[in-house]
Short mmCIF file of C-alpha atoms and ligand atoms in Angstrom, two decimals:
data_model
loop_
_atom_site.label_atom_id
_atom_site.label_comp_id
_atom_site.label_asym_id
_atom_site.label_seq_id
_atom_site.Cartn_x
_atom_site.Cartn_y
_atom_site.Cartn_z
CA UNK A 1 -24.89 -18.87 -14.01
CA UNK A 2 -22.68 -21.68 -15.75
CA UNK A 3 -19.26 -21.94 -13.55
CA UNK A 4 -17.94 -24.56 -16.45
CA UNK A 5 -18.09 -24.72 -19.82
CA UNK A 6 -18.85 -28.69 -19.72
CA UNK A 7 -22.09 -27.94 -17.57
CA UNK A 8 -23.05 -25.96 -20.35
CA UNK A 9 -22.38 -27.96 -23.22
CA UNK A 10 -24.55 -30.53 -21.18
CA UNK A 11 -27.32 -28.42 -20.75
CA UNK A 12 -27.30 -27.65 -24.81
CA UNK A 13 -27.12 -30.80 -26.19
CA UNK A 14 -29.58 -32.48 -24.09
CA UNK A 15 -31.58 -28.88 -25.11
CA UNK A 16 -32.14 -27.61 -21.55
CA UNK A 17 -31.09 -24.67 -22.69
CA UNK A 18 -29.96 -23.19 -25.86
CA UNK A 19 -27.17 -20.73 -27.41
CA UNK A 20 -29.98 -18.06 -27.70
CA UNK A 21 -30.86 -18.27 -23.93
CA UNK A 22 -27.49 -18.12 -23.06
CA UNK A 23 -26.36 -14.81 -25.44
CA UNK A 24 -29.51 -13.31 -23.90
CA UNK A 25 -28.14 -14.30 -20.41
CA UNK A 26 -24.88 -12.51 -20.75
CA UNK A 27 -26.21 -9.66 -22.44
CA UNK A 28 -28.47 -9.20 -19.19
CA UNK A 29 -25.41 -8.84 -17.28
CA UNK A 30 -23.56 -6.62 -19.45
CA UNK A 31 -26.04 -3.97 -19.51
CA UNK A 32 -26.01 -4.61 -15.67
CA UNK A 33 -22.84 -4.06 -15.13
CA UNK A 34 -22.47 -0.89 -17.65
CA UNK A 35 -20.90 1.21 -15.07
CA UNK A 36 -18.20 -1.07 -15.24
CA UNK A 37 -17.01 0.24 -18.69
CA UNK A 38 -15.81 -3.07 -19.56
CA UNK A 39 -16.65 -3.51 -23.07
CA UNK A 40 -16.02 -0.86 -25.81
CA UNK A 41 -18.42 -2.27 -28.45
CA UNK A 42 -21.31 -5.52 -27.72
CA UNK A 43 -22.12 -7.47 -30.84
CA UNK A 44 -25.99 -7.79 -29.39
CA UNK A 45 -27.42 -8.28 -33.17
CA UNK A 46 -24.92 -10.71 -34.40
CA UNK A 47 -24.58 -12.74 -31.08
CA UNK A 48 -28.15 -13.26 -31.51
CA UNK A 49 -27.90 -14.22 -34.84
CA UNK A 50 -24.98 -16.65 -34.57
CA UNK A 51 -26.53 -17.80 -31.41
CA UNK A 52 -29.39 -19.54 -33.71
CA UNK A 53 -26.80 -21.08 -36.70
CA UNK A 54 -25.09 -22.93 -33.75
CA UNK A 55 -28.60 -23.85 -31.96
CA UNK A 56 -29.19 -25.39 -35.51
CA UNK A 57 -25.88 -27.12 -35.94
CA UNK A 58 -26.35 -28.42 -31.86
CA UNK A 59 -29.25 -30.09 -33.19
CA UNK A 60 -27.95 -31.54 -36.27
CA UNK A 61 -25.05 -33.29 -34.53
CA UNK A 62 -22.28 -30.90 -36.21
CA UNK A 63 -21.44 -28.21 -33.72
CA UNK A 64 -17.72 -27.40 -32.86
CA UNK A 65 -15.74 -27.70 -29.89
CA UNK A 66 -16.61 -24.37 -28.23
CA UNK A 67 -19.81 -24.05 -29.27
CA UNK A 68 -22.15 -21.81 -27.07
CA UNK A 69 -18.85 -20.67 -25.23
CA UNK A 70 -19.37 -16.81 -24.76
CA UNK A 71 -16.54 -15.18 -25.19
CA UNK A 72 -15.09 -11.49 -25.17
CA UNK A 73 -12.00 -10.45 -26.90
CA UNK A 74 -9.69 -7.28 -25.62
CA UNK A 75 -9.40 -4.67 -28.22
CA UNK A 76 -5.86 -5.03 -29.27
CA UNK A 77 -7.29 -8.06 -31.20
CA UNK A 78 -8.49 -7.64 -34.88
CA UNK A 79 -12.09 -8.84 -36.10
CA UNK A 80 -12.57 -8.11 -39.59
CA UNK A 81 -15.37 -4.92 -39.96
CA UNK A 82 -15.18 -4.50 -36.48
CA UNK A 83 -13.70 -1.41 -34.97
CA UNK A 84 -9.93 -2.18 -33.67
CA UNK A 85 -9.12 1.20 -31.20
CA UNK A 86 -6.34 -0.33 -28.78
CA UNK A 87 -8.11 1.90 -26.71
CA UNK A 88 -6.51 4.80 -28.33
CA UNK A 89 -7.94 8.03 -29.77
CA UNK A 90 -5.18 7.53 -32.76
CA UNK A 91 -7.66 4.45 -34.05
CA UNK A 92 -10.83 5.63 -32.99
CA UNK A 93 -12.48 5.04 -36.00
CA UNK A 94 -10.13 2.36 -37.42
CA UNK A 95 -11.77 -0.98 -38.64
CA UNK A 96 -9.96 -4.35 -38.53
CA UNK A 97 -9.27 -5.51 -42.38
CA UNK A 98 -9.07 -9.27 -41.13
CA UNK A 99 -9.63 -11.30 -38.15
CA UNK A 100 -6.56 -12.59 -35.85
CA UNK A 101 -5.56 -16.12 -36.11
CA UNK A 102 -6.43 -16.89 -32.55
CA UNK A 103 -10.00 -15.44 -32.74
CA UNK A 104 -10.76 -17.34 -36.32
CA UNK A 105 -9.86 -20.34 -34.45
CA UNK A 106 -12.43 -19.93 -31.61
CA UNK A 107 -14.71 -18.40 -34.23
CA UNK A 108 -14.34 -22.05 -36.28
CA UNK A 109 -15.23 -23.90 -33.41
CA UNK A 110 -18.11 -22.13 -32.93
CA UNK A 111 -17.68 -20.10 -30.01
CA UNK A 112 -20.00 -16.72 -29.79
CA UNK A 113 -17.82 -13.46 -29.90
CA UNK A 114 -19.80 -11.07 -27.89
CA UNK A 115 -17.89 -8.09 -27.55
CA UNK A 116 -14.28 -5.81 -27.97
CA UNK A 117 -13.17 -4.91 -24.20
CA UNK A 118 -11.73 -1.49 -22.85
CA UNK A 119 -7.78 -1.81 -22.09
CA UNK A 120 -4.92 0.46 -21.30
CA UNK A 121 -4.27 2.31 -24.67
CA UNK A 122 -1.80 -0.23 -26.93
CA UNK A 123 -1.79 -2.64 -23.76
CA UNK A 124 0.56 -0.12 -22.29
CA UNK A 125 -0.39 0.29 -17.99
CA UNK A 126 -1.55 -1.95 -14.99
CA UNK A 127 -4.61 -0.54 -13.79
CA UNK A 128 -6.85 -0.14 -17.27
CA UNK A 129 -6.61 3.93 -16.49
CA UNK A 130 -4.60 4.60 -19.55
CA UNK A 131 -7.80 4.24 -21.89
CA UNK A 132 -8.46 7.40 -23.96
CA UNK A 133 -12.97 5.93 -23.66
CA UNK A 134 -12.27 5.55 -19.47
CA UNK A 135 -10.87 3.38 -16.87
CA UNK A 136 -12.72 0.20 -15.84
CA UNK A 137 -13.96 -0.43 -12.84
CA UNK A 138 -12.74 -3.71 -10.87
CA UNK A 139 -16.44 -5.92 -10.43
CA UNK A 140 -15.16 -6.65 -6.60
CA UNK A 141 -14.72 -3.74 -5.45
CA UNK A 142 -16.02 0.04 -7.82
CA UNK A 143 -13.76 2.08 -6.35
CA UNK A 144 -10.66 -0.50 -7.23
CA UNK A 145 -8.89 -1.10 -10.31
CA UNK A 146 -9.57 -4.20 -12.32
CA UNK A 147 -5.65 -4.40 -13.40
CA UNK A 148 -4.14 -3.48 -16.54
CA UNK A 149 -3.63 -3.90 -19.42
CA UNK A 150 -6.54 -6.42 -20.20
CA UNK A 151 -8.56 -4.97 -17.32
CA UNK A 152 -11.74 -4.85 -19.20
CA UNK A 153 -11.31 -8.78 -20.45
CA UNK A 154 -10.73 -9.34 -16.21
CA UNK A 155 -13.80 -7.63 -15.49
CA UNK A 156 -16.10 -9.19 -17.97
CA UNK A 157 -15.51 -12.43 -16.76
CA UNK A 158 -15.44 -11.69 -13.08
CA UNK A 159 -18.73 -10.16 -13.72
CA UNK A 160 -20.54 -12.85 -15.03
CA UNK A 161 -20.59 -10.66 -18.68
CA UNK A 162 -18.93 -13.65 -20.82
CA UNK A 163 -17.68 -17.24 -20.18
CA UNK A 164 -14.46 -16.56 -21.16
CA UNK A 165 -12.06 -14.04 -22.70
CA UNK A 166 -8.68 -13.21 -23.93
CA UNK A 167 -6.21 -10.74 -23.47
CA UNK A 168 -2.47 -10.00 -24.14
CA UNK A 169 0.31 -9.89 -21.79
CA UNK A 170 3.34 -8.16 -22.20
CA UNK A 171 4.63 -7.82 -18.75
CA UNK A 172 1.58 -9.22 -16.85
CA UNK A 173 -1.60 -7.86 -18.35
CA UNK A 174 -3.50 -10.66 -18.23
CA UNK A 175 -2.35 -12.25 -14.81
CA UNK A 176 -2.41 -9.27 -13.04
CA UNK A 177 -5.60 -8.41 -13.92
CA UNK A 178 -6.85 -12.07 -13.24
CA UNK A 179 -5.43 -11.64 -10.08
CA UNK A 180 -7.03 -8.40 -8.97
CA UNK A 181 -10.33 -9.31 -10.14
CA UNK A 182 -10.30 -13.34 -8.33
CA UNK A 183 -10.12 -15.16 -11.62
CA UNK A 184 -7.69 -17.46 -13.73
CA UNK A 185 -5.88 -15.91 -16.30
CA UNK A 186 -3.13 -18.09 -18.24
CA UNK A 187 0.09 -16.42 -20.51
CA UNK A 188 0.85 -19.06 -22.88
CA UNK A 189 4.58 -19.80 -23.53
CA UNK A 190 5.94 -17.00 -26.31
CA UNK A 191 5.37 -18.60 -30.20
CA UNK A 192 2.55 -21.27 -28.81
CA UNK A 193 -0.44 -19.00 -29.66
CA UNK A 194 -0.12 -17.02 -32.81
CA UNK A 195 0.34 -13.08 -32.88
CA UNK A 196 -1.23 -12.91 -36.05
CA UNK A 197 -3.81 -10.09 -35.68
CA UNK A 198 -2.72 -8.69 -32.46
CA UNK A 199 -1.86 -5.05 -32.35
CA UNK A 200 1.81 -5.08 -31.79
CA UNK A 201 3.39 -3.19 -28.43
CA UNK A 202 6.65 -5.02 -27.91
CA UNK A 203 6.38 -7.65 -30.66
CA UNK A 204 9.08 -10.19 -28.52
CA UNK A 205 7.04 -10.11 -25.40
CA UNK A 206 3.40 -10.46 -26.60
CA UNK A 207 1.07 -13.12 -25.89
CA UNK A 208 -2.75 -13.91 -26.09
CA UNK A 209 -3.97 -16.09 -23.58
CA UNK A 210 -7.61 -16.93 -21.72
CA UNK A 211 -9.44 -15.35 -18.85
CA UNK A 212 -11.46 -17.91 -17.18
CA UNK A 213 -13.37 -18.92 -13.85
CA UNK A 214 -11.89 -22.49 -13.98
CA UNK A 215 -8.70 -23.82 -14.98
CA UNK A 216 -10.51 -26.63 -17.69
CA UNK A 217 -12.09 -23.52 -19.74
CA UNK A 218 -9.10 -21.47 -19.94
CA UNK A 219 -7.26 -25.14 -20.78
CA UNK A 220 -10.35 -25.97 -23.74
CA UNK A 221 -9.16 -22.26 -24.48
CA UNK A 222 -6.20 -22.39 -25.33
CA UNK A 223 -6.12 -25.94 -26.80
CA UNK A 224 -8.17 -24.21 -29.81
CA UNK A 225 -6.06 -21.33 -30.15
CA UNK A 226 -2.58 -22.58 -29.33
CA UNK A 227 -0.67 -24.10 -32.64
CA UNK A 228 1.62 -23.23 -36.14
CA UNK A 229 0.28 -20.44 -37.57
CA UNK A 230 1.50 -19.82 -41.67
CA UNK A 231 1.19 -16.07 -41.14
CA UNK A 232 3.38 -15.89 -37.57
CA UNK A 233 6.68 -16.88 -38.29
CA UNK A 234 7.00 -16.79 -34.43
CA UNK A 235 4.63 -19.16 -33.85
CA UNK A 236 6.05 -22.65 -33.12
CA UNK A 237 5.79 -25.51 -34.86
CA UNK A 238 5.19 -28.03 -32.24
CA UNK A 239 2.09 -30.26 -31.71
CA UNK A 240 -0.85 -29.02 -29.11
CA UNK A 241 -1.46 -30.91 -26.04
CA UNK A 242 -5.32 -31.55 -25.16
CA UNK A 243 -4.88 -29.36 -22.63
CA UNK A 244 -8.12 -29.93 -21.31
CA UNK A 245 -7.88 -33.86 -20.87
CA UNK A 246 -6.42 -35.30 -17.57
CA UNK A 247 -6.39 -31.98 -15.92
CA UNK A 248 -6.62 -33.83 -12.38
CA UNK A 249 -4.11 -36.57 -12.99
CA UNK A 250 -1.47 -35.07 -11.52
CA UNK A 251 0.90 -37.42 -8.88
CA UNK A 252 1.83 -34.50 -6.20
CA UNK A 253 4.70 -36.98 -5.10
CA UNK A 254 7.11 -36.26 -7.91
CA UNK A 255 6.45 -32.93 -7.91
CA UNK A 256 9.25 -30.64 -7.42
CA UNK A 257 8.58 -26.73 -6.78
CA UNK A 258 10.85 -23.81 -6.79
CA UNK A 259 10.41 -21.10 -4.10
CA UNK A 260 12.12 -18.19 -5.04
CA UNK A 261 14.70 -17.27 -1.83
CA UNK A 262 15.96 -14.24 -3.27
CA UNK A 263 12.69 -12.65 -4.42
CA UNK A 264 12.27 -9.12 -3.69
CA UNK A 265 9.28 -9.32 -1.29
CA UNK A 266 10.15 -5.63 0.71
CA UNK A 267 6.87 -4.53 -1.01
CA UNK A 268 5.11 -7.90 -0.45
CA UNK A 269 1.26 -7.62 1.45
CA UNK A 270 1.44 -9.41 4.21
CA UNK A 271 -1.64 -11.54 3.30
CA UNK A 272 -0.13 -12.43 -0.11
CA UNK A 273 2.58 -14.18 1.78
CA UNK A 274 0.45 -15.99 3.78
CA UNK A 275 -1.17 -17.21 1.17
CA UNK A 276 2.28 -18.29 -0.89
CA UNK A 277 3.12 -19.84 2.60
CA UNK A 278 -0.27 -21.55 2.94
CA UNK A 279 -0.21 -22.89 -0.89
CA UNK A 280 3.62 -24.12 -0.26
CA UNK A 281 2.03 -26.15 2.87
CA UNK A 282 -0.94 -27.42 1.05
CA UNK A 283 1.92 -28.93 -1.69
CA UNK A 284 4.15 -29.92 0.95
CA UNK A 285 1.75 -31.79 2.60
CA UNK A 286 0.49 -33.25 -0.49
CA UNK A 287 3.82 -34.88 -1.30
CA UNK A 288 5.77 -32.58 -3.01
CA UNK A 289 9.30 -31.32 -2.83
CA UNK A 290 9.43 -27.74 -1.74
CA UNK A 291 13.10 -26.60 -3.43
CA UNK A 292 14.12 -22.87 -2.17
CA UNK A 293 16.12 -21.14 -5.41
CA UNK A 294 17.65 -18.59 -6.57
CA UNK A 295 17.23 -15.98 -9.66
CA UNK A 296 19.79 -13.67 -9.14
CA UNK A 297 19.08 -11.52 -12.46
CA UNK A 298 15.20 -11.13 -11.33
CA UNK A 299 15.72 -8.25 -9.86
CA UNK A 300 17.12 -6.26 -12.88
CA UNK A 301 13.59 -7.91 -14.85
CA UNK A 302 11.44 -4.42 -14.26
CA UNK A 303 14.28 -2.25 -15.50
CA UNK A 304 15.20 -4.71 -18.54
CA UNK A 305 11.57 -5.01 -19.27
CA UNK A 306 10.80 -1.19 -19.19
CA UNK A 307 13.97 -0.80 -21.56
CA UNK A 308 13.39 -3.22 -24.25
CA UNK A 309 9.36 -3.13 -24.10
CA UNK A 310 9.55 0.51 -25.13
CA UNK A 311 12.14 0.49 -27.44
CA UNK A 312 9.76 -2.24 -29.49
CA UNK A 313 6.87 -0.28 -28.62
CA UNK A 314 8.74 2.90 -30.09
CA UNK A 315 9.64 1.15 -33.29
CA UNK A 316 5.66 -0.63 -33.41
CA UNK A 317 3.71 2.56 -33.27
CA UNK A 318 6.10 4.51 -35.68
CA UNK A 319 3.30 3.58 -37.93
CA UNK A 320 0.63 5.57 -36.53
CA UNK A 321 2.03 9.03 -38.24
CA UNK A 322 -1.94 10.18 -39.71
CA UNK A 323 -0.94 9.11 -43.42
CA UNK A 324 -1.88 5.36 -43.56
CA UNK A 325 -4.64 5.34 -41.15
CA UNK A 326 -6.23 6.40 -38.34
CA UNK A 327 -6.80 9.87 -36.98
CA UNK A 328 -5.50 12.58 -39.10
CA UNK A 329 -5.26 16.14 -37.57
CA UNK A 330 -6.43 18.80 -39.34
CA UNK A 331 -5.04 22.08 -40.56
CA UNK A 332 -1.66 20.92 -41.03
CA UNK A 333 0.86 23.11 -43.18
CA UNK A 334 3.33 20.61 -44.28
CA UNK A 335 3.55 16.79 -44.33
CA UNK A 336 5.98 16.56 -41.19
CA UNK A 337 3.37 18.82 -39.52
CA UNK A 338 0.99 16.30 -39.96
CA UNK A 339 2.88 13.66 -38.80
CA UNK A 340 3.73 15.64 -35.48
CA UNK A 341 -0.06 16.93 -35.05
CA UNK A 342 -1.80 13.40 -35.55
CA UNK A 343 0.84 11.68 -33.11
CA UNK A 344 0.29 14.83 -31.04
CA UNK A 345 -3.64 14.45 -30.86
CA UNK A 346 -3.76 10.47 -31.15
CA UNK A 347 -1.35 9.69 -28.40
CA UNK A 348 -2.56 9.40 -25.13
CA UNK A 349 0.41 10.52 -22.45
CA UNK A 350 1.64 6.93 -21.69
CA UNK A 351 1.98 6.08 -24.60
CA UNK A 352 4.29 8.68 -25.69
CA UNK A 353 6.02 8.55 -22.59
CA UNK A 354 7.34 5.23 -23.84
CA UNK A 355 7.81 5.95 -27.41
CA UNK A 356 10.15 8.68 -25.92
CA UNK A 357 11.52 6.49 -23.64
CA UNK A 358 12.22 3.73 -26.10
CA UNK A 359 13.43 6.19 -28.67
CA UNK A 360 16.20 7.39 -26.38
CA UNK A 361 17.55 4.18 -24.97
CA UNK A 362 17.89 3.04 -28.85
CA UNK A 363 19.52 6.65 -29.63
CA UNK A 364 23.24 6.53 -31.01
CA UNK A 365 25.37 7.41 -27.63
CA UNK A 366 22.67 5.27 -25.67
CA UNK A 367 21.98 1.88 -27.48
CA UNK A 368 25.44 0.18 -25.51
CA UNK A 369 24.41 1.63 -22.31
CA UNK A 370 20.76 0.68 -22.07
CA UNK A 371 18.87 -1.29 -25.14
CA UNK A 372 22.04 -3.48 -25.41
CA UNK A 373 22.90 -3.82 -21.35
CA UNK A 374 19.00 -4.91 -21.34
CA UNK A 375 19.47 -7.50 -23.71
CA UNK A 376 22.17 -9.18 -22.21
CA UNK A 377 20.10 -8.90 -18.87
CA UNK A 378 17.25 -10.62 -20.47
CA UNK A 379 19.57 -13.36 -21.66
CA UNK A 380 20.77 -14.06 -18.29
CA UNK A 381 16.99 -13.98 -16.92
CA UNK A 382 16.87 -16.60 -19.39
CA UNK A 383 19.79 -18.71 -17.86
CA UNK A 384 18.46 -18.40 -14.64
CA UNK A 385 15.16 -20.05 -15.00
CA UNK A 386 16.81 -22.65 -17.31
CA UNK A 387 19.09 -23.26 -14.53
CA UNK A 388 16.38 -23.79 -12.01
CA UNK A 389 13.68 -25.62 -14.39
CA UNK A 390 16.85 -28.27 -14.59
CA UNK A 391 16.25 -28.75 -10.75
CA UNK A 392 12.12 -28.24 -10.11
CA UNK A 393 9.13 -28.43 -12.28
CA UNK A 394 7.48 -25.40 -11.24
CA UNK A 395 7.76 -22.08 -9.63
CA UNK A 396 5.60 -20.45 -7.38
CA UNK A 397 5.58 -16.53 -6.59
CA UNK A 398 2.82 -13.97 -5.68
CA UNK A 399 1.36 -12.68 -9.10
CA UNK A 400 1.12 -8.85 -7.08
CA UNK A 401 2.76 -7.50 -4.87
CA UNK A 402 -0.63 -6.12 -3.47
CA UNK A 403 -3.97 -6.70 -4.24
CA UNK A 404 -6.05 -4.44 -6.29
CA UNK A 405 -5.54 -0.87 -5.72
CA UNK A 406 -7.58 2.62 -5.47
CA UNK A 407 -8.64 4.58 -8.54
CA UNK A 408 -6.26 7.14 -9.16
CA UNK A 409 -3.81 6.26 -6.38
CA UNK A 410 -0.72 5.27 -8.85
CA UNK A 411 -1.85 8.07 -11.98
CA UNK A 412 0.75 10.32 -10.87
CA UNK A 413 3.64 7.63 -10.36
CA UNK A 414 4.79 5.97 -13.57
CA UNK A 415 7.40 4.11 -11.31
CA UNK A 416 5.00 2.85 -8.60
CA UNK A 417 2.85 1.97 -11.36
CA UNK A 418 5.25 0.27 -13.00
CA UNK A 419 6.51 -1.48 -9.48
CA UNK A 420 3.34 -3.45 -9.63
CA UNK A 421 5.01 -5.94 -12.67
CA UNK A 422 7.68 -6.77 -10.18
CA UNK A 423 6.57 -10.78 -10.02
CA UNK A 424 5.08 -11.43 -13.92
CA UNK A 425 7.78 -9.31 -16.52
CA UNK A 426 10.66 -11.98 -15.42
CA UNK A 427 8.34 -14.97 -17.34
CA UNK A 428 8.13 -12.71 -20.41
CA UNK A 429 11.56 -11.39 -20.56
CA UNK A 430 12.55 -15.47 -20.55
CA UNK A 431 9.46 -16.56 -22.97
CA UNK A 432 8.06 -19.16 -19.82
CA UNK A 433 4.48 -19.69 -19.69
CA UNK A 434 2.99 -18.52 -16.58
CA UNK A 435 -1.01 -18.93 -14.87
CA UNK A 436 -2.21 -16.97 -12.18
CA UNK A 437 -4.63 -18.34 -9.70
CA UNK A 438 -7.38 -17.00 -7.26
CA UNK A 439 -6.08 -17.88 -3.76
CA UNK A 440 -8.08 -16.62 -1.50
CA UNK A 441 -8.71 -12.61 -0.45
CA UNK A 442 -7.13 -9.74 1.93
CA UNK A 443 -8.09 -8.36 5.02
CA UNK A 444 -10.26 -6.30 2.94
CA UNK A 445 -11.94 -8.87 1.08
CA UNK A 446 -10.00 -8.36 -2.39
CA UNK A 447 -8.80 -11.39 -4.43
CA UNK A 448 -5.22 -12.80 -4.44
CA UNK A 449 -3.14 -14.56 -6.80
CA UNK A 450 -0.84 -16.75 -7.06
CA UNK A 451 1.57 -17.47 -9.91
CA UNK A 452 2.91 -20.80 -11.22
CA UNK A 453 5.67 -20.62 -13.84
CA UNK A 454 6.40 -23.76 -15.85
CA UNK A 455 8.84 -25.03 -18.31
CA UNK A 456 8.57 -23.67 -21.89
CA UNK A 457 5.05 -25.10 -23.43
CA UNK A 458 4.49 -26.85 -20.30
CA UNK A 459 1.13 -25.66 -20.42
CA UNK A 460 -0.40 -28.60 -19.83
CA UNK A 461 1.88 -28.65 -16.26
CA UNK A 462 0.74 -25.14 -15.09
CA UNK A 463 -2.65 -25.92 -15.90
CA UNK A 464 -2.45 -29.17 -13.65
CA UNK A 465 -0.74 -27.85 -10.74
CA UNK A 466 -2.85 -24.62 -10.80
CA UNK A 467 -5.97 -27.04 -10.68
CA UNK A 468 -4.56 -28.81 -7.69
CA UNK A 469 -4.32 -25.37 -5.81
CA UNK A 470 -7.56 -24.10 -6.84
CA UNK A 471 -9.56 -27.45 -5.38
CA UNK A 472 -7.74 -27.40 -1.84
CA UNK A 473 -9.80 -29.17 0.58
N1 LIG B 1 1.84 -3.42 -16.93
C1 LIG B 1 2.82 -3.73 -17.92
C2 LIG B 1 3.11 -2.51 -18.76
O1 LIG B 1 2.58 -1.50 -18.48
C3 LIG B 1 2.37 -4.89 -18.74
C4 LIG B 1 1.56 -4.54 -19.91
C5 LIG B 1 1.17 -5.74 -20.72
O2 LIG B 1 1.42 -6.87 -20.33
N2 LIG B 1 0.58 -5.47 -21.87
O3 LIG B 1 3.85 -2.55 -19.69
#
């Protein structure tokens, strides 16, 4: 087992090992860990294959920054004649027509894409069980959730399946997960990776960012993939820290962080606290400033979220309607019949709770009252961090409010389900990049996390302070 990617790339260029050894290694452990139900399709043939072109290039002195790195890629993300579902029935036999920007970049530095992993249907839950081909089981514990929406990415890489992988968060997908499943996983600031080839839910909110076991993979990670993209118009046009250089010069002593005073914590796990209160300590007595603030508009972030998320996600999918692509039903009379039948058959029933949802808060009569009252909340979730990131560097909050729960025990509860975002919407409402941490486990011996939010594309900040936590001696 390689914990680092730099162990690794040792190993191969001294020729200890080689890219072929390794696919074969992680393939081991995905057929392992089948019951998992991580992965919705394994490229064995073509890791195998690409395994030996980078062996060769190894050897001859010319192989990219990644390569070797095995890495699996949620299923929201587009490879070109690969199968794209989202999870979803509606694109069940659906096959990408080009690759997304932030795969071809890992792709051109040689990294080996080994598989497409199970998610909630159109990134749409938080506890993977919203996946018309299963729900994923969390590696820790089988009878747990891995966390949703990128639960399958979680699980890969907490299961030794793949080095590293990515997944989209919207309101949390991939740091809840990470959390729940005891790894790193690290939501870029909004425009610094490109959306290009990512299945749209709530096109404002979305970002693609690394799963990892250490913070300088998911940093190499996101170095390659951050960056201007021609086809996102989103994407920002600002120059890409090595992320991964100087990840441990960090001087604790001028080091301000913000604890959040008025932070809903009714639902809070006891041992999650302990753990925020043990990490505040750790900086404390490190040298930093502990500053207690205050985001009064955080508590309106779930409702705001829920709002605007669905009435993007209501305009996104309009385009599944069985005439472009995807499923078509059968049998159907007339043309709107078709429409209503596909939709009907496609959908899985999240997912058209929240295109109904989002449809009526954007309905004439209701667009003032909610989809506008929710913008103007978002604005002044905005405010509010900029307010505080003028007085402290970072913020630190629990990523949960628990830690991973049952199978089954929130299916019938949209709003406990939904309850579970409390701590990681705010930092996509405001566009903030945000890295969750493994700090330590429960009573029960389930992973926690921790959050740091930084400054917008103060990546290489999170990154830094979230190493500084994760080596605590
Ligand atoms: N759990 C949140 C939701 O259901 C977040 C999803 C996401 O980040 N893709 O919307």
């Amino acid at each position: 087992m390689y914990n680092d990617y730099a162990e690794l790339r040792n190993e191969l260029v001294t020729g200890k090992v080689s890219c072929t050894d390794i696919v074969k290694y992680y393939l081991g452990n995905i057929e392992k860990g089948k019951h998992l139900n991580a992965f919705l399709l394994i490229f064995k043939e073509e890791a195998l294959k690409r395994a030996e072109e980078i062996d060769s290039k190894l050897k001859a002195g010319t192989a990219g920054k990644l390569a070797g790195m095995v890495i699996a890629v949620k299923d929201v993300l587009s490879l070109k004649g690969y199968k794209l579902t989202c999870s979803s029935k509606i694109l069940e036999n659906f096959e990408a027509l080009y690759t997304a920007a932030a795969v071809q970049r890992l792709l051109d530095e040689d990294a080996i894409i080994i598989g497409k992993t199970n998610c909630d249907e159109f990134a749409m839950g938080s506890s993977n069980e919203n996946s018309a081909y299963g729900s994923v089981l969390n590696p820790v514990d089988n009878t747990r959730v891995p966390g949703g929406s990128s639960g399958g990415s979680a699980a890969a890489v907490a299961a030794d399946m793949c080095m590293v992988s990515l997944g989209t968060d919207t309101g949390g997908s991939i740091r809840q997960p990470a959390a729940f499943c005891g790894i790193i996983g690290l939501k870029p600031t909004y425009g610094r990776v490109s959306r290009y080839g990512l299945t749209a839910f709530a096109s404002s909110f979305d970002s693609i960012g690394p799963f990892a076991k250490n913070i300088h993979d998911a940093a190499l990670v996101l170095e390659v993939m951050a960056g201007k993209d021609k086809n996102d118009s989103t994407s920002v046009e600002l120059s890409v820290e090595s992320y991964s250089q100087n990840i441990e010069s960090i001087n604790p002593a001028t080091i301000k962080i913000g604890i959040v005073e008025d932070l809903d914590d009714e639902g809070l796990q006891p041992e999650i606290k302990e753990s925020m209160n043990q990490a505040a300590e750790f900086l404390k007595n490190k040298g930093c400033e502990i500053v207690p603030v205050k985001l009064p508009n955080l508590k309106y972030s779930i409702q705001a979220y829920y709002i605007l998320t669905t009435a993007e996600a209501s305009s996104n999918l309009a385009r599944y309607d069985g005439a472009r692509y995807g499923l078509r039903a059968k049998d159907s009379a007339i043309l709107e019949d078709m429409y209503v039948n596909s939709r009907t058959e496609g959908f899985g029933p999240e997912v058209k709770r929240r295109i109904m949802l989002g449809t009526y808060v954007l309905s004439h009569g209701y667009y003032d009252a909610y989809y506008k009252k929710a913008q103007k909340v978002r604005r002044l979730i905005k405010d509010d961090f900029r307010n505080v990131f003028e007085k402290v560097d970072f913020i630190l909050t629990p990523t949960t409010p628990t830690t991973a729960f049952k199978l089954g025990e929130k299916t019938n509860d949209p709003l406990a389900m939904y309850l579970n975002d409390v701590y990681t919407t705010s930092s996509n409402l405001s566009g903030n990049p945000a890295l969750s941490i493994p700090a330590g486990n429960d009573n029960s011996g389930l992973p926690i996390g921790l959050q740091v939010i930084g400054k917008d594309f103060d990546e290489a900040g999170i990154l830094r302070l979230g190493n500084l936590l994760m080596n605590r001696k």
